[in-house]
Amino acid sequence: MEESNRFISPVDRKDVMRAEMKALPEDPDTQCGVGACKPRFMKRCGNIICFTAFYSLAGLFSSTISMYVNSQITTMEKYFGFSSSQSGFLMSCNDIGFLLTTIFVSHNARRVHIPRVLSIATIVFGVSGILCSLAYFLSPTFMTEGQGLLKGQDIGEGQNVYVNDSLTTFTKGGQLCDGAGKEDCLHVDVSNAEIKVGAPTNFTPVALTILAIGMFLQGFAKSPRQPFVTCYIDDNVKKTSTGMYLGAIMALSIFGPAIAFGLGGFFTQIYISLEEVSINPRDPRWVGAWWLGFLLFGFLAILAGIPVFFFPRRLKPRPADHADGKSGLLENTKEILKGLWKLVTNRLYMLVVLASCLTLFSVGGTLAFQPKYLETQFQIPAWFANLVMGMIGVFAAALGSFLGGCVVSKFKLSPIACAKLILGISSFAVLLPIFGYSFGCYNPEIVGFNTVGNSSNDFADCTDSCLCDDGDYFPACGSDGRNYFSPCHAGCSDQQGQTFVGCGCVGVNGTASPGLCPTDCNMLIPYVAVTFFGGLVAAMAAMPSIIFSIRCVTDKQKSLAVGFSTFLQTLLGWCPGPIVMGMVIDTSCLTWNSSCRGQGACSMYDIEDFKLKRHVIELAIKFVTLLMHIAMLIIAKRTDWSQYDNEETVTAKPETEMLMISNGKAKRSLTGYKDPIVKKT
């Protein structure tokens, strides 16, 4: 009988395989559904393409919520009176929550039901977004009739509202030349002090706490995303196809920030109370509806996370002799420490990871305050800065990541080839900060701050009796085309609607309007073009770096390697980047929004100093990263890659896999099957 089986035709052998497969019980871990509820129509979705499609949508909204706060930083600073240092801390809370869980989560990737964990994590993302919006709904200005500034009336006329049961008068539209002078905090009850846009209030620390908790939750939910998705895909497809599927998910998730900045720009054009007011977004007192995005994207993330919950534990049957490793807490901890030591002593792995940490330190700090940089450098409103960010940074990163994944998959790049590609991209990236610095603007001339009127005597005469507060910055554009530090410094004695009149320093019948005059700096378009192209090329290194990092470790170390790399990238890159950059930006501040309650957000920056510090830091980081990539390539060429068990995985047809399971290891050698999890012996 055994002799005759050698002459069975391929067609007959295939029929035998199908017959034996039908006789085998179905593996519940490869079936879509929950518990006993596993409808047959869901079987069509039990494949890598459907998983990639559904999780791409969940990842899209997760990344949207993560990045949305970046698009609203300047708006939230105005509303709550945050400094850039406080804003940087707020954005880093996301990464702090991530750091607390990522190592443990990554090590246990194969001990849990990955799709269900990813589903729950996406839902938590949604909850965090809704929680962040509560900072607005719980604020005293929402709970009272005033709604933050004026409700349906001309802002600048002054209006009394009740805040915390105390009568408070909102600030007028900039100080006037009325001899009132600076507010004396020694003789003013702080609870009844004037409220200014950008100045802190009693609710500021409460708002910071609420938003920080929401960002912490995002960090907890983010920890399983990259290691779980990477392992789930890499375990269920050919290894040469991993880059393509990961690239597709990464590309779509990067469109999340594009949506965040795009809709963030739209929401900043809507006044915070959703009501019609007489000022426009260019007015220094304008505060956009920042909370809308948190609420919208929060609900969308919850909806997108539900379908992922029904995907199977694995998409391919597993050999019968394979069992998931399960151990106690002590043994599990020992395994983690042992695995971490092997990773730390792996020179190739540490070089590629530390280089990415430096890159992400720069990216994290730059991305967090890029809208603010665009607003201050090119004097554009917040909504337009968000729109530009969506176009240049996010679309370039999405396209670059996808192209990088396609290049790796199509050309089946070896680890050394990936290292060469990374080095080439890194060499080009060193030039970007130089071009970025070249395409910038100069500080505007502002009468009453860094310049005077037609003559110093005339300026002194027209403001002599005004008693202007030189710390209360409220830019005004005079009818003579010059910028003034405030309506008071323009000698304006009255306000009609949104126009300041009686401006003696401007000229006869001189007037002024809120905001700086249009700038003659035309560097925005060149800056956008260079940044887009640079971001596109730089993003192409993301996927080769990921592939290189998981190819220079064994399959057994893979999930921990991915988790440890994201841990280090967060600890040394994403987390400190915004904090350090926020502190650096604060050193470029010239005037602050302040009140008797304390110092709040910066109202005017030295944009030349801002530009210099930002690009010098970026250039230094890119140069060090280039040196690390050179060392990585040299070591990679001298490495014996046979020590890593990352050979090509042959994905058999379903009926062949089921037959292999029924016959055990003996059939494995006949089909070329290799389990992607178990180390080859």
XYZ file of C-alpha atoms in Angstrom, residues 40 91 124 181 220 371 395 444 501 533 549:
11
model
C -19.844 30.872 8.694
C 2.206 65.896 24.678
C -9.464 53.099 24.863
C -2.092 102.351 32.747
C -1.426 52.820 27.502
C 2.140 74.578 13.591
C 1.172 63.282 3.225
C 8.628 92.227 12.015
C -10.037 105.013 15.907
C 10.330 66.522 -0.529
C 15.702 45.526 13.325
